[in-house]
Coordinates of C-alpha atoms and ligand atoms in Angstrom, one line a residue:
M12 CA 29.4 12.2 -29.3
S13 CA 32.4 12.5 -27.0
L14 CA 33.0 9.2 -25.3
L15 CA 34.3 9.1 -21.8
W16 CA 36.1 5.8 -22.4
A17 CA 37.6 6.6 -25.8
K18 CA 41.3 5.6 -25.6
G19 CA 42.3 5.4 -29.2
G20 CA 41.8 2.4 -31.5
G21 CA 38.4 1.5 -33.1
A22 CA 35.1 2.8 -31.6
P23 CA 31.5 2.2 -32.5
D24 CA 30.3 4.3 -35.4
S25 CA 27.5 6.9 -34.8
A26 CA 24.7 4.4 -35.7
I27 CA 26.0 1.9 -33.1
Q28 CA 26.5 4.7 -30.6
A29 CA 23.0 5.8 -31.1
F30 CA 21.7 2.3 -30.6
C31 CA 23.7 1.9 -27.4
A32 CA 22.5 5.2 -25.9
G33 CA 18.9 4.8 -27.1
E34 CA 16.6 7.0 -25.1
D35 CA 19.0 6.6 -22.1
V36 CA 20.6 10.0 -22.2
L37 CA 17.1 11.7 -22.3
V38 CA 15.9 9.6 -19.4
D39 CA 19.0 10.7 -17.5
R40 CA 17.4 14.2 -17.4
H41 CA 15.3 12.8 -14.6
L42 CA 18.4 11.6 -12.7
F43 CA 20.7 14.5 -13.5
T44 CA 20.4 16.7 -10.4
F45 CA 20.6 13.6 -8.2
D46 CA 23.8 12.6 -10.1
I47 CA 25.2 16.1 -9.5
D48 CA 24.5 15.8 -5.8
A49 CA 26.2 12.4 -5.7
T50 CA 29.2 13.7 -7.7
R51 CA 29.6 16.5 -5.2
A52 CA 29.5 14.1 -2.2
H53 CA 31.9 11.8 -3.9
A54 CA 34.4 14.6 -4.5
H55 CA 34.1 15.6 -0.9
G56 CA 34.8 12.1 0.1
L57 CA 37.9 12.0 -2.2
S58 CA 39.2 15.1 -0.6
R59 CA 38.9 13.5 2.9
I60 CA 41.2 10.8 1.8
G61 CA 43.7 13.1 0.1
V62 CA 42.9 12.3 -3.6
L63 CA 41.6 15.8 -4.1
T64 CA 42.7 19.0 -2.5
A65 CA 40.6 21.6 -0.8
D66 CA 41.1 23.9 -3.8
D67 CA 40.0 21.1 -6.1
V68 CA 36.8 20.7 -4.1
T69 CA 36.1 24.5 -4.1
S70 CA 36.3 24.6 -7.9
L71 CA 34.3 21.4 -8.4
D72 CA 31.6 22.7 -6.1
A73 CA 31.4 25.9 -8.0
A74 CA 31.3 24.1 -11.4
L75 CA 28.6 21.7 -10.1
D76 CA 26.5 24.6 -8.8
A77 CA 26.8 26.3 -12.1
L78 CA 25.9 23.1 -14.0
R79 CA 22.8 22.6 -11.9
A80 CA 21.7 26.2 -12.4
D81 CA 22.2 26.0 -16.1
F82 CA 20.4 22.6 -16.3
E83 CA 17.5 24.0 -14.4
S84 CA 17.3 27.2 -16.4
G85 CA 17.6 25.3 -19.7
A86 CA 21.0 27.0 -20.5
F87 CA 22.5 23.5 -20.4
V88 CA 20.6 20.8 -22.3
L89 CA 21.3 17.1 -21.7
D90 CA 21.0 15.5 -25.1
A91 CA 22.5 13.1 -27.5
R92 CA 25.7 15.0 -27.6
F93 CA 26.6 12.9 -24.6
E94 CA 26.5 9.2 -24.2
D95 CA 24.7 9.5 -20.9
G96 CA 24.2 11.9 -18.0
H97 CA 27.3 10.7 -16.2
S98 CA 29.5 11.5 -19.2
A99 CA 27.9 14.9 -19.4
I100 CA 28.7 15.8 -15.9
E101 CA 32.4 14.9 -16.3
A102 CA 32.6 16.7 -19.7
E103 CA 31.0 19.8 -18.2
L104 CA 33.3 19.7 -15.1
V105 CA 36.3 19.6 -17.4
R106 CA 34.9 22.4 -19.6
R107 CA 34.1 24.6 -16.6
A108 CA 36.8 23.7 -14.1
G109 CA 39.6 22.4 -16.2
E110 CA 42.0 19.6 -15.1
V111 CA 40.3 18.9 -11.8
G112 CA 37.2 17.7 -13.7
R113 CA 39.4 14.8 -14.9
R114 CA 40.1 13.7 -11.3
V115 CA 36.5 13.3 -10.1
H116 CA 35.9 9.8 -11.4
A117 CA 38.6 8.3 -9.2
G118 CA 37.2 5.4 -7.1
R119 CA 33.8 5.3 -8.8
S120 CA 32.3 3.7 -11.9
R121 CA 29.3 4.6 -13.9
N122 CA 27.9 1.4 -12.5
D123 CA 27.7 2.8 -8.9
Q124 CA 27.1 6.3 -10.2
V125 CA 23.9 5.3 -11.9
Q126 CA 22.7 3.3 -8.9
V127 CA 23.2 6.2 -6.5
A128 CA 21.3 8.5 -8.8
L129 CA 18.5 5.9 -9.1
R130 CA 18.3 5.5 -5.3
L131 CA 18.2 9.2 -4.7
Y132 CA 15.6 9.6 -7.4
G133 CA 13.6 6.7 -6.1
R134 CA 13.7 7.8 -2.5
A135 CA 12.6 11.3 -3.4
R136 CA 9.8 10.1 -5.7
A137 CA 8.6 7.5 -3.2
K138 CA 8.2 10.3 -0.6
E139 CA 6.5 12.6 -3.0
L140 CA 4.2 9.9 -4.2
A141 CA 3.4 8.9 -0.6
M142 CA 2.4 12.6 0.1
A143 CA 0.4 12.8 -3.1
T144 CA -1.4 9.5 -2.2
L145 CA -2.2 10.9 1.2
D146 CA -3.8 13.9 -0.6
C147 CA -6.0 11.4 -2.4
A148 CA -6.9 9.9 0.9
S149 CA -7.7 13.3 2.4
A150 CA -10.0 14.2 -0.5
C151 CA -11.8 10.9 -0.2
L152 CA -12.1 11.4 3.6
G153 CA -13.6 14.8 3.0
R154 CA -16.3 13.4 0.7
A155 CA -16.9 10.5 3.2
R156 CA -17.5 13.1 6.0
G157 CA -19.6 15.3 3.7
D158 CA -22.1 12.6 2.8
A159 CA -21.4 10.0 5.4
D160 CA -25.0 8.7 5.6
A161 CA -26.2 9.2 2.0
P162 CA -27.5 5.8 0.9
L163 CA -25.7 4.1 -2.0
V164 CA -26.2 0.5 -3.1
G165 CA -23.3 -1.8 -2.3
Y166 CA -22.6 -4.0 -5.3
T167 CA -20.9 -7.4 -5.5
H168 CA -20.5 -9.0 -9.0
L169 CA -22.0 -5.7 -10.2
Q170 CA -25.3 -7.0 -8.7
R171 CA -27.1 -5.0 -6.1
A172 CA -26.1 -6.6 -2.8
V173 CA -26.9 -4.5 0.4
P174 CA -27.7 -0.9 1.2
S175 CA -24.5 1.0 1.8
T176 CA -23.5 4.7 1.9
V177 CA -21.4 7.3 0.1
G178 CA -19.5 7.4 3.4
L179 CA -18.5 3.7 3.3
W180 CA -17.6 4.0 -0.4
M181 CA -15.4 7.0 0.0
A182 CA -13.8 5.9 3.2
A183 CA -12.8 2.7 1.5
F184 CA -10.7 4.7 -0.9
A185 CA -9.4 6.9 2.0
E186 CA -8.2 3.9 4.0
G187 CA -6.8 2.2 0.8
F188 CA -4.9 5.3 -0.2
V189 CA -3.4 5.6 3.3
E190 CA -2.2 1.9 3.1
D191 CA -0.7 2.7 -0.4
A192 CA 1.1 5.7 1.1
E193 CA 2.4 3.5 3.9
H194 CA 3.7 1.1 1.2
L195 CA 5.5 4.0 -0.5
A196 CA 6.9 5.3 2.7
L197 CA 8.2 1.9 3.7
T198 CA 9.8 1.6 0.2
A199 CA 11.5 5.0 0.6
R200 CA 13.1 3.6 3.8
W201 CA 14.0 0.3 2.0
L202 CA 15.8 2.2 -0.7
D203 CA 17.7 4.3 1.8
R204 CA 21.1 2.7 1.5
S205 CA 24.1 4.2 -0.4
P206 CA 25.6 2.1 -3.2
L207 CA 28.2 4.8 -3.9
G208 CA 31.9 3.8 -3.6
T209 CA 31.4 0.2 -4.8
A210 CA 32.7 1.2 -8.2
A211 CA 32.2 -1.3 -11.0
G212 CA 31.0 -4.0 -8.6
F213 CA 34.2 -5.1 -6.8
G214 CA 35.3 -2.1 -4.7
V215 CA 38.6 -0.2 -5.3
N216 CA 42.0 -0.1 -3.7
L217 CA 41.4 3.2 -2.0
P218 CA 40.2 3.8 1.6
L219 CA 37.0 5.5 0.3
D220 CA 35.0 7.4 3.0
R221 CA 31.8 5.6 1.9
Q222 CA 30.1 6.3 5.2
G223 CA 30.9 10.1 5.1
V224 CA 29.6 10.2 1.5
A225 CA 26.4 8.3 2.5
D226 CA 25.9 10.7 5.4
E227 CA 26.3 13.7 3.1
L228 CA 23.6 12.3 0.8
G229 CA 21.3 11.6 3.8
F230 CA 21.3 7.9 3.4
A231 CA 20.5 5.9 6.5
A232 CA 23.1 3.2 5.8
L233 CA 25.5 1.7 3.3
Q234 CA 24.8 -1.1 0.8
L235 CA 27.9 -3.1 1.7
N236 CA 28.7 -5.7 -0.8
P237 CA 29.8 -4.2 -4.2
M238 CA 28.5 -7.2 -6.1
N239 CA 25.2 -7.0 -4.3
V240 CA 24.9 -3.4 -5.4
Q241 CA 25.0 -4.5 -9.0
S242 CA 22.6 -7.4 -8.3
S243 CA 20.1 -5.0 -6.7
R244 CA 19.7 -2.9 -9.8
G245 CA 16.3 -3.6 -11.2
K246 CA 15.1 -5.0 -7.9
L247 CA 15.1 -1.6 -6.4
E248 CA 13.1 -0.3 -9.3
L249 CA 10.6 -3.2 -9.0
G250 CA 10.4 -2.5 -5.2
L251 CA 9.3 1.0 -5.8
L252 CA 7.0 0.1 -8.7
A253 CA 5.3 -2.4 -6.4
A254 CA 4.4 0.4 -4.1
V255 CA 3.5 2.7 -7.0
R256 CA 1.3 -0.1 -8.3
S257 CA -0.6 -0.2 -5.0
S258 CA -1.6 3.5 -5.5
M259 CA -2.4 3.0 -9.1
L260 CA -4.6 0.0 -8.6
D261 CA -6.7 2.1 -6.3
V262 CA -6.7 4.9 -8.8
R263 CA -7.8 2.4 -11.4
R264 CA -10.6 1.1 -9.2
L265 CA -11.8 4.6 -8.4
A266 CA -11.8 5.4 -12.1
W267 CA -13.8 2.2 -12.8
D268 CA -16.4 3.1 -10.1
L269 CA -16.7 6.6 -11.6
S270 CA -17.1 5.2 -15.1
L271 CA -20.0 3.1 -13.9
F272 CA -21.6 5.6 -11.6
T273 CA -21.5 8.4 -14.2
M274 CA -23.1 6.2 -16.9
E275 CA -26.4 7.7 -17.9
E276 CA -28.3 4.6 -16.8
L277 CA -27.1 5.0 -13.3
A278 CA -26.1 8.7 -13.1
F279 CA -25.3 8.6 -9.4
V280 CA -22.2 10.8 -9.9
G281 CA -21.4 13.8 -12.1
L282 CA -17.8 14.6 -13.2
P283 CA -16.4 18.1 -13.0
D284 CA -16.5 19.8 -16.3
A285 CA -12.7 20.1 -16.4
F286 CA -12.5 16.3 -16.4
T287 CA -14.7 15.8 -19.4
T288 CA -14.0 16.2 -23.1
G289 CA -16.1 16.5 -26.2
S290 CA -16.6 14.2 -29.2
S291 CA -15.3 15.3 -32.6
I292 CA -18.4 14.1 -34.3
M293 CA -21.2 13.7 -31.7
P294 CA -22.3 17.1 -30.5
N295 CA -24.2 15.6 -27.6
K296 CA -21.2 14.0 -25.9
R297 CA -19.3 14.8 -22.8
N298 CA -16.8 12.1 -22.5
P299 CA -15.1 10.9 -19.3
D300 CA -11.7 10.7 -21.0
V301 CA -9.7 11.8 -18.0
V302 CA -11.2 9.1 -15.8
E303 CA -10.5 6.5 -18.6
L304 CA -6.9 7.6 -18.9
L305 CA -6.5 7.4 -15.1
R306 CA -7.9 3.9 -15.4
A307 CA -5.3 3.1 -18.0
S308 CA -2.5 4.5 -15.9
A309 CA -2.0 1.3 -13.9
A310 CA -1.1 -0.4 -17.2
R311 CA 2.0 1.7 -17.5
V312 CA 3.2 0.5 -14.1
L313 CA 2.3 -3.1 -14.7
G314 CA 4.0 -3.0 -18.2
A315 CA 7.1 -1.4 -16.7
E316 CA 7.3 -4.1 -14.1
A317 CA 7.2 -6.8 -16.7
E318 CA 9.8 -5.1 -18.8
I319 CA 12.2 -4.6 -15.9
A320 CA 11.8 -8.1 -14.6
A321 CA 12.5 -9.4 -18.1
C322 CA 15.8 -7.5 -18.2
L323 CA 17.0 -9.1 -15.0
S324 CA 17.6 -12.6 -16.3
L325 CA 21.4 -12.1 -15.8
P326 CA 24.3 -13.6 -14.1
S327 CA 26.1 -11.6 -11.4
G328 CA 27.9 -8.4 -12.2
Y329 CA 27.1 -5.4 -14.3
H330 CA 25.6 -6.0 -17.8
R331 CA 24.5 -3.3 -20.2
D332 CA 21.1 -5.0 -20.3
L333 CA 20.5 -3.3 -17.0
Q334 CA 20.2 0.0 -18.8
G335 CA 16.9 -1.3 -20.2
T336 CA 15.4 -1.1 -16.7
K337 CA 15.8 2.7 -16.5
E338 CA 13.4 4.0 -19.1
P339 CA 10.4 1.9 -18.1
F340 CA 11.0 2.7 -14.5
V341 CA 11.3 6.4 -14.9
R342 CA 8.4 6.5 -17.4
A343 CA 6.1 4.6 -15.0
V344 CA 7.0 6.7 -12.0
E345 CA 6.6 10.0 -13.8
H346 CA 3.3 9.0 -15.3
A347 CA 2.0 7.8 -11.9
R348 CA 3.0 11.2 -10.4
A349 CA 1.0 13.0 -13.1
A350 CA -2.0 10.7 -12.6
I351 CA -2.1 10.7 -8.8
A352 CA -1.8 14.5 -8.8
L353 CA -5.2 14.8 -10.6
V354 CA -7.1 12.6 -8.2
P355 CA -7.7 14.9 -5.2
R356 CA -9.3 17.6 -7.4
L357 CA -11.4 15.1 -9.2
V358 CA -12.7 13.6 -6.0
A359 CA -13.3 17.0 -4.4
E360 CA -15.4 18.2 -7.4
L361 CA -17.6 15.2 -8.0
T362 CA -21.3 15.8 -7.7
F363 CA -23.5 13.2 -6.1
D364 CA -27.2 12.7 -7.1
K365 CA -28.4 11.4 -3.8
E366 CA -32.0 10.9 -5.0
R367 CA -30.9 8.6 -7.8
M368 CA -28.5 6.7 -5.5
R369 CA -31.3 6.2 -3.0
A370 CA -33.8 5.2 -5.6
A371 CA -31.6 2.3 -6.7
I372 CA -31.8 0.6 -3.4
S373 CA -34.3 -2.2 -4.2
P374 CA -36.2 -4.3 -1.6
G375 CA -34.1 -7.4 -2.2
T376 CA -31.0 -5.6 -0.9
Y377 CA -32.5 -5.8 2.7
A378 CA -32.4 -9.6 2.7
T379 CA -29.1 -9.8 4.6
D380 CA -30.3 -7.3 7.2
R381 CA -33.4 -9.4 7.7
A382 CA -31.5 -12.7 8.0
V383 CA -29.2 -11.2 10.6
E384 CA -32.2 -9.8 12.6
L385 CA -33.6 -13.4 12.8
V386 CA -30.2 -14.5 14.1
R387 CA -30.3 -11.8 16.7
D388 CA -33.6 -13.3 17.7
G389 CA -32.0 -16.7 18.1
A390 CA -32.3 -18.5 14.8
P391 CA -29.3 -20.4 13.3
F392 CA -28.0 -18.3 10.5
R393 CA -28.5 -20.9 7.8
D394 CA -32.2 -21.3 8.7
A395 CA -32.7 -17.6 8.7
Y396 CA -31.0 -17.4 5.3
R397 CA -33.5 -19.9 3.8
Q398 CA -36.5 -18.3 5.4
V399 CA -35.6 -14.8 4.1
A400 CA -34.9 -16.2 0.6
G401 CA -38.5 -17.3 0.5
E402 CA -40.0 -13.9 1.6
L403 CA -38.0 -11.3 -0.4
A404 CA -41.2 -9.6 -1.4
S405 CA -42.0 -8.7 2.2
L406 CA -38.9 -6.4 2.5
G407 CA -40.3 -3.5 0.6
A408 CA -41.4 -1.4 3.6
R409 CA -37.8 -0.9 4.8
T410 CA -35.7 2.2 4.3
P411 CA -32.1 2.5 3.3
E412 CA -31.6 4.9 6.2
D413 CA -32.7 2.3 8.8
S414 CA -30.6 -0.3 7.2
V415 CA -27.3 1.6 7.2
R416 CA -28.0 3.1 10.7
A417 CA -28.1 -0.4 12.1
R418 CA -24.8 -1.5 10.4
V419 CA -22.8 -1.1 13.6
S420 CA -20.0 -3.6 13.1
P421 CA -16.7 -1.6 13.4
G422 CA -15.7 0.1 10.2
A423 CA -19.2 -0.4 8.6
C424 CA -21.7 2.4 7.7
A425 CA -22.8 3.2 11.2
D426 CA -19.3 3.2 12.6
L427 CA -17.0 4.4 9.8
R428 CA -14.2 5.6 12.2
L429 CA -13.2 8.3 9.8
D430 CA -11.1 9.9 12.6
E431 CA -9.0 6.9 12.9
I432 CA -8.2 6.9 9.2
A433 CA -7.4 10.6 9.5
V434 CA -5.0 9.9 12.4
R435 CA -3.2 7.3 10.3
A436 CA -2.9 9.8 7.5
D437 CA -1.7 12.6 9.7
R438 CA 0.9 10.4 11.4
L439 CA 2.4 9.3 8.1
R440 CA 2.3 12.9 6.8
A441 CA 4.3 14.0 9.8
E442 CA 6.8 11.2 9.4
L443 CA 7.3 12.0 5.8
S444 CA 7.9 15.7 6.5
T445 CA 10.7 15.1 9.0
Ligands
LIG299 N1 23.7 4.1 -19.1 C1 24.4 3.0 -18.3 C2 23.3 2.3 -17.5 O1 22.3 2.8 -17.3 C3 25.4 3.6 -17.4 C4 26.4 2.6 -16.9 C5 27.3 2.3 -18.0 N2 28.3 1.3 -17.5 C6 29.0 0.6 -18.4 N3 29.8 -0.3 -17.8 N4 28.8 0.6 -19.7 O2 23.5 1.2 -17.1

């Protein structure tokens, strides 16, 4: 391994180098193109203050373009030949552009280099995940519209509670996913400050054009204090994972509902064939593995959050412990991307057995409707409640359709306001695409 910082004298042997790098250089593959963009912007900033010449910048730009193209085509592989992605960029710039490659690290440290790559990666993924979560919302809205009034039992404690509808159930996920997407979009904005040009955590004795570099990278502002930049590592990851967690908790809940509703005893819902698998021994089985893996996906995010938070028990300043926040962060984000991407198709292709859903609405579930009717006629609610509890058997003549048609409180079955949810989604989609 060629070490950026080798300066003669003793160095860790290969076993120790491998321990220090760990999976880090492989995880850097996810940050590599962002690091290339930031390196370019940094070089441009250096030229504006006279540390690099216009010719230097021309050859660095060309070498960075070529490196990116080779990385994307697979001609350049980022692997354990390098200590990390940052070292790889510098080594490749030297190899491709010669002496000028040795100039590019002036005024920065890998400590701010990794942070700018993480923020660029995090901002991009937050926006993509927000869009993907909006796609989940749209799929749920579509199903809510399609079967808005189809009766479905509303459960609390997994006990039949009140008659409800497919519309209410699917619109709940639609609104939830819109809120999750909002959380992600807010987080993209929260991440949108440039740490680049703070070096190892204490600034440098150069009049770096930090603002110009931040502008080139499309950051809304600067993270000012160099020590704070280092202190924010790990927190930025936790901030994004909190928003990712919102989406994944809804994915998990949806997966749970589908697990229950597809159980043979209920069989309200059928899964698309592409989302089921076979058993290696039981020829009769079609298993909901995909839904179960979606349910397990939140665990990756929650586990990553715990691992990152555990790494942050540190005093001020950079510590190599911080490297330990990178792998769980990237792993959780990439897994969430893959999971969320499957949800719209899953939702769109579910089949609903409306007869079975309707048949599960038992007379007792009308009790709350009846109590509220007595209230409308003037009874105090508690008296109505007691009275209805004593006459549950008399509720059998009611129909689910009448029950849900009368559920007029805003947002409820008879007033789902799907258009309002759609407007919120559209507004956010427009905001994210600007
Ligand atoms: N791989 C390192 C990390 O993720 C890069 C920064 C190394 N900085 C250092 N001072 N050793 O933190």
